[in-house]
PDB file of C-alpha atoms in Angstrom:
ATOM      1  CA  UNK G   1    -107.904 109.309 -41.403  1.00  0.00           C
ATOM      2  CA  UNK G   2    -110.156 112.032 -42.759  1.00  0.00           C
ATOM      3  CA  UNK G   3    -111.228 113.427 -39.378  1.00  0.00           C
ATOM      4  CA  UNK G   4    -109.359 113.169 -36.096  1.00  0.00           C
ATOM      5  CA  UNK G   5    -110.346 114.584 -32.697  1.00  0.00           C
ATOM      6  CA  UNK G   6    -107.904 113.723 -29.921  1.00  0.00           C
ATOM      7  CA  UNK G   7    -108.298 114.536 -26.257  1.00  0.00           C
ATOM      8  CA  UNK G   8    -107.319 112.475 -23.246  1.00  0.00           C
ATOM      9  CA  UNK G   9    -108.728 111.064 -20.053  1.00  0.00           C
ATOM     10  CA  UNK G  10    -107.274 114.050 -18.180  1.00  0.00           C
ATOM     11  CA  UNK G  11    -108.323 116.658 -20.777  1.00  0.00           C
ATOM     12  CA  UNK G  12    -111.248 115.211 -22.776  1.00  0.00           C
ATOM     13  CA  UNK G  13    -113.065 116.877 -25.648  1.00  0.00           C
ATOM     14  CA  UNK G  14    -116.526 117.663 -24.253  1.00  0.00           C
ATOM     15  CA  UNK G  15    -119.845 117.453 -26.185  1.00  0.00           C
ATOM     16  CA  UNK G  16    -118.471 117.254 -29.734  1.00  0.00           C
ATOM     17  CA  UNK G  17    -121.335 116.691 -32.188  1.00  0.00           C
ATOM     18  CA  UNK G  18    -121.164 115.739 -35.875  1.00  0.00           C
ATOM     19  CA  UNK G  19    -124.375 115.645 -37.898  1.00  0.00           C
ATOM     20  CA  UNK G  20    -125.038 114.700 -41.517  1.00  0.00           C
ATOM     21  CA  UNK G  21    -121.445 114.511 -42.778  1.00  0.00           C
ATOM     22  CA  UNK G  22    -120.275 112.100 -45.468  1.00  0.00           C
ATOM     23  CA  UNK G  23    -116.978 110.199 -45.649  1.00  0.00           C
ATOM     24  CA  UNK G  24    -115.884 108.200 -48.692  1.00  0.00           C
ATOM     25  CA  UNK G  25    -113.120 106.852 -50.909  1.00  0.00           C
ATOM     26  CA  UNK G  26    -110.252 106.298 -48.486  1.00  0.00           C
ATOM     27  CA  UNK G  27    -107.253 103.997 -49.035  1.00  0.00           C
ATOM     28  CA  UNK G  28    -107.242 100.437 -47.705  1.00  0.00           C
ATOM     29  CA  UNK G  29    -105.392  99.973 -44.440  1.00  0.00           C
ATOM     30  CA  UNK G  30    -105.054  96.217 -44.006  1.00  0.00           C
ATOM     31  CA  UNK G  31    -101.237  96.308 -44.234  1.00  0.00           C
ATOM     32  CA  UNK G  32    -100.828  99.269 -41.856  1.00  0.00           C
ATOM     33  CA  UNK G  33     -99.380  98.728 -38.361  1.00  0.00           C
ATOM     34  CA  UNK G  34    -101.905  96.968 -36.163  1.00  0.00           C
ATOM     35  CA  UNK G  35    -102.347  95.658 -32.658  1.00  0.00           C
ATOM     36  CA  UNK G  36    -103.995  92.693 -30.992  1.00  0.00           C
ATOM     37  CA  UNK G  37    -106.817  94.138 -28.866  1.00  0.00           C
ATOM     38  CA  UNK G  38    -107.768  90.886 -27.139  1.00  0.00           C
ATOM     39  CA  UNK G  39    -106.787  87.255 -26.893  1.00  0.00           C
ATOM     40  CA  UNK G  40    -106.796  85.149 -30.031  1.00  0.00           C
ATOM     41  CA  UNK G  41    -105.803  86.021 -33.545  1.00  0.00           C
ATOM     42  CA  UNK G  42    -107.956  89.129 -34.102  1.00  0.00           C
ATOM     43  CA  UNK G  43    -105.834  92.122 -35.144  1.00  0.00           C
ATOM     44  CA  UNK G  44    -106.924  95.675 -35.850  1.00  0.00           C
ATOM     45  CA  UNK G  45    -105.443  98.985 -36.953  1.00  0.00           C
ATOM     46  CA  UNK G  46    -105.919 101.771 -34.401  1.00  0.00           C
ATOM     47  CA  UNK G  47    -107.097 104.129 -37.152  1.00  0.00           C
ATOM     48  CA  UNK G  48    -110.293 104.997 -39.031  1.00  0.00           C
ATOM     49  CA  UNK G  49    -111.812 107.502 -41.436  1.00  0.00           C
ATOM     50  CA  UNK G  50    -113.277 109.235 -38.356  1.00  0.00           C
ATOM     51  CA  UNK G  51    -110.921 108.728 -35.392  1.00  0.00           C
ATOM     52  CA  UNK G  52    -111.765 109.885 -31.871  1.00  0.00           C
ATOM     53  CA  UNK G  53    -109.764 109.632 -28.668  1.00  0.00           C
ATOM     54  CA  UNK G  54    -110.564 111.080 -25.265  1.00  0.00           C
ATOM     55  CA  UNK G  55    -114.139 112.393 -25.459  1.00  0.00           C
ATOM     56  CA  UNK G  56    -117.145 112.855 -23.205  1.00  0.00           C
ATOM     57  CA  UNK G  57    -120.605 113.276 -24.699  1.00  0.00           C
ATOM     58  CA  UNK G  58    -119.553 112.653 -28.324  1.00  0.00           C
ATOM     59  CA  UNK G  59    -122.527 112.503 -30.745  1.00  0.00           C
ATOM     60  CA  UNK G  60    -122.294 111.105 -34.273  1.00  0.00           C
ATOM     61  CA  UNK G  61    -125.682 111.374 -35.974  1.00  0.00           C
ATOM     62  CA  UNK G  62    -126.759 110.819 -39.553  1.00  0.00           C
ATOM     63  CA  UNK G  63    -123.235 110.289 -40.887  1.00  0.00           C
ATOM     64  CA  UNK G  64    -122.663 108.419 -44.137  1.00  0.00           C
ATOM     65  CA  UNK G  65    -119.611 106.227 -44.756  1.00  0.00           C
ATOM     66  CA  UNK G  66    -119.206 104.698 -48.215  1.00  0.00           C
ATOM     67  CA  UNK G  67    -116.228 102.963 -49.814  1.00  0.00           C
ATOM     68  CA  UNK G  68    -114.063 103.616 -46.789  1.00  0.00           C
ATOM     69  CA  UNK G  69    -111.474 100.904 -47.339  1.00  0.00           C
ATOM     70  CA  UNK G  70    -110.467 100.578 -43.684  1.00  0.00           C
ATOM     71  CA  UNK G  71    -112.340 101.152 -40.420  1.00  0.00           C
ATOM     72  CA  UNK G  72    -115.062 103.798 -40.554  1.00  0.00           C
ATOM     73  CA  UNK G  73    -115.274 104.995 -36.899  1.00  0.00           C
ATOM     74  CA  UNK G  74    -112.780 104.358 -34.105  1.00  0.00           C
ATOM     75  CA  UNK G  75    -113.386 105.304 -30.483  1.00  0.00           C
ATOM     76  CA  UNK G  76    -109.905 104.790 -29.072  1.00  0.00           C
ATOM     77  CA  UNK G  77    -108.944 104.812 -25.402  1.00  0.00           C
ATOM     78  CA  UNK G  78    -111.034 107.079 -23.104  1.00  0.00           C
ATOM     79  CA  UNK G  79    -114.690 107.832 -23.980  1.00  0.00           C
ATOM     80  CA  UNK G  80    -117.797 108.364 -21.892  1.00  0.00           C
ATOM     81  CA  UNK G  81    -121.438 108.561 -23.004  1.00  0.00           C
ATOM     82  CA  UNK G  82    -120.894 108.648 -26.778  1.00  0.00           C
ATOM     83  CA  UNK G  83    -123.889 108.129 -29.077  1.00  0.00           C
ATOM     84  CA  UNK G  84    -123.667 106.837 -32.650  1.00  0.00           C
ATOM     85  CA  UNK G  85    -127.116 106.916 -34.259  1.00  0.00           C
ATOM     86  CA  UNK G  86    -128.812 107.029 -37.627  1.00  0.00           C
ATOM     87  CA  UNK G  87    -125.566 106.483 -39.552  1.00  0.00           C
ATOM     88  CA  UNK G  88    -125.162 104.545 -42.790  1.00  0.00           C
ATOM     89  CA  UNK G  89    -122.105 102.322 -43.332  1.00  0.00           C
ATOM     90  CA  UNK G  90    -121.714 100.792 -46.808  1.00  0.00           C
ATOM     91  CA  UNK G  91    -118.954  99.076 -48.795  1.00  0.00           C
ATOM     92  CA  UNK G  92    -116.345  99.234 -46.060  1.00  0.00           C
ATOM     93  CA  UNK G  93    -112.952  97.590 -46.277  1.00  0.00           C
ATOM     94  CA  UNK G  94    -112.945  96.676 -42.591  1.00  0.00           C
ATOM     95  CA  UNK G  95    -114.975  97.341 -39.430  1.00  0.00           C
ATOM     96  CA  UNK G  96    -117.747  99.944 -39.262  1.00  0.00           C
ATOM     97  CA  UNK G  97    -117.458 101.001 -35.588  1.00  0.00           C
ATOM     98  CA  UNK G  98    -114.568  99.967 -33.330  1.00  0.00           C
ATOM     99  CA  UNK G  99    -114.359 100.680 -29.589  1.00  0.00           C
ATOM    100  CA  UNK G 100    -110.887  99.873 -28.302  1.00  0.00           C
ATOM    101  CA  UNK G 101    -109.683 100.822 -24.844  1.00  0.00           C
ATOM    102  CA  UNK G 102    -106.173 100.915 -23.412  1.00  0.00           C
ATOM    103  CA  UNK G 103    -104.984  98.748 -20.545  1.00  0.00           C
ATOM    104  CA  UNK G 104    -101.789  98.327 -18.580  1.00  0.00           C
ATOM    105  CA  UNK G 105    -100.313  95.007 -19.613  1.00  0.00           C
ATOM    106  CA  UNK G 106     -96.663  95.644 -18.819  1.00  0.00           C
ATOM    107  CA  UNK G 107     -96.208  97.055 -15.289  1.00  0.00           C
ATOM    108  CA  UNK G 108     -94.934  94.726 -12.603  1.00  0.00           C
ATOM    109  CA  UNK G 109     -93.386  92.605 -15.331  1.00  0.00           C
ATOM    110  CA  UNK G 110     -96.798  91.800 -16.783  1.00  0.00           C
ATOM    111  CA  UNK G 111     -97.888  89.728 -13.778  1.00  0.00           C
ATOM    112  CA  UNK G 112    -101.036  91.820 -13.301  1.00  0.00           C
ATOM    113  CA  UNK G 113    -102.399  90.733 -16.685  1.00  0.00           C
ATOM    114  CA  UNK G 114    -104.686  93.123 -18.533  1.00  0.00           C
ATOM    115  CA  UNK G 115    -105.344  95.821 -15.922  1.00  0.00           C
ATOM    116  CA  UNK G 116    -108.170  98.163 -16.968  1.00  0.00           C
ATOM    117  CA  UNK G 117    -108.666  99.867 -13.599  1.00  0.00           C
ATOM    118  CA  UNK G 118    -107.269 103.199 -14.878  1.00  0.00           C
ATOM    119  CA  UNK G 119    -110.508 103.713 -16.852  1.00  0.00           C
ATOM    120  CA  UNK G 120    -108.841 104.526 -20.172  1.00  0.00           C
ATOM    121  CA  UNK G 121    -111.550 102.792 -22.197  1.00  0.00           C
ATOM    122  CA  UNK G 122    -114.922 103.466 -23.868  1.00  0.00           C
ATOM    123  CA  UNK G 123    -117.791 103.225 -21.377  1.00  0.00           C
ATOM    124  CA  UNK G 124    -121.517 103.921 -21.640  1.00  0.00           C
ATOM    125  CA  UNK G 125    -121.530 104.012 -25.446  1.00  0.00           C
ATOM    126  CA  UNK G 126    -124.893 103.878 -27.294  1.00  0.00           C
ATOM    127  CA  UNK G 127    -124.971 102.566 -30.865  1.00  0.00           C
ATOM    128  CA  UNK G 128    -128.552 102.629 -32.154  1.00  0.00           C
ATOM    129  CA  UNK G 129    -130.527 102.834 -35.391  1.00  0.00           C
ATOM    130  CA  UNK G 130    -127.595 102.520 -37.789  1.00  0.00           C
ATOM    131  CA  UNK G 131    -127.489 100.653 -41.108  1.00  0.00           C
ATOM    132  CA  UNK G 132    -124.499  98.356 -41.684  1.00  0.00           C
ATOM    133  CA  UNK G 133    -124.099  96.693 -45.091  1.00  0.00           C
ATOM    134  CA  UNK G 134    -121.319  95.324 -47.307  1.00  0.00           C
ATOM    135  CA  UNK G 135    -118.607  95.438 -44.649  1.00  0.00           C
ATOM    136  CA  UNK G 136    -115.296  93.583 -44.638  1.00  0.00           C
ATOM    137  CA  UNK G 137    -114.553  93.953 -48.345  1.00  0.00           C
ATOM    138  CA  UNK G 138    -110.780  93.672 -47.738  1.00  0.00           C
ATOM    139  CA  UNK G 139    -110.406  92.665 -44.097  1.00  0.00           C
ATOM    140  CA  UNK G 140    -112.129  89.373 -43.367  1.00  0.00           C
ATOM    141  CA  UNK G 141    -111.880  89.760 -39.568  1.00  0.00           C
ATOM    142  CA  UNK G 142    -114.261  92.693 -39.541  1.00  0.00           C
ATOM    143  CA  UNK G 143    -117.599  93.454 -37.957  1.00  0.00           C
ATOM    144  CA  UNK G 144    -120.375  95.994 -37.787  1.00  0.00           C
ATOM    145  CA  UNK G 145    -119.401  96.840 -34.191  1.00  0.00           C
ATOM    146  CA  UNK G 146    -116.162  95.681 -32.554  1.00  0.00           C
ATOM    147  CA  UNK G 147    -115.561  96.059 -28.804  1.00  0.00           C
ATOM    148  CA  UNK G 148    -112.274  95.364 -27.049  1.00  0.00           C
ATOM    149  CA  UNK G 149    -111.235  96.580 -23.626  1.00  0.00           C
ATOM    150  CA  UNK G 150    -114.527  98.469 -23.420  1.00  0.00           C
ATOM    151  CA  UNK G 151    -117.297  98.621 -20.826  1.00  0.00           C
TER     152      UNK G 151
END
């Protein structure tokens, strides 16, 4: 992780804006600890070159990610009204943008299933006008935009 901004649902980071920054040449992460964000065999590391958790009004504009050998951007847990626009993602080891919420899967002995009613997930996210190319160099289960436990 080159940049990390961590708030929470109770105390979010408000109106953080990043414009025109470049991120490059990070280590591959495919053997780092990972989780299973949804049913099936898809696994993902909860990490990225630019990692954000607990924000409202986050803006990422005109950022450039090149030769990031893991995930480029991760919006983890609580987020509201984030905008990712005009960014360039090239030669990435894994996923370009990942939105991954947090749900209660264990209370009541797990009988409630995946309970997302606490709202600890990305919601109202806009991803527009970005360029995604040469992604998934190392991780074959990768995507331009990955959403799990998100609204």
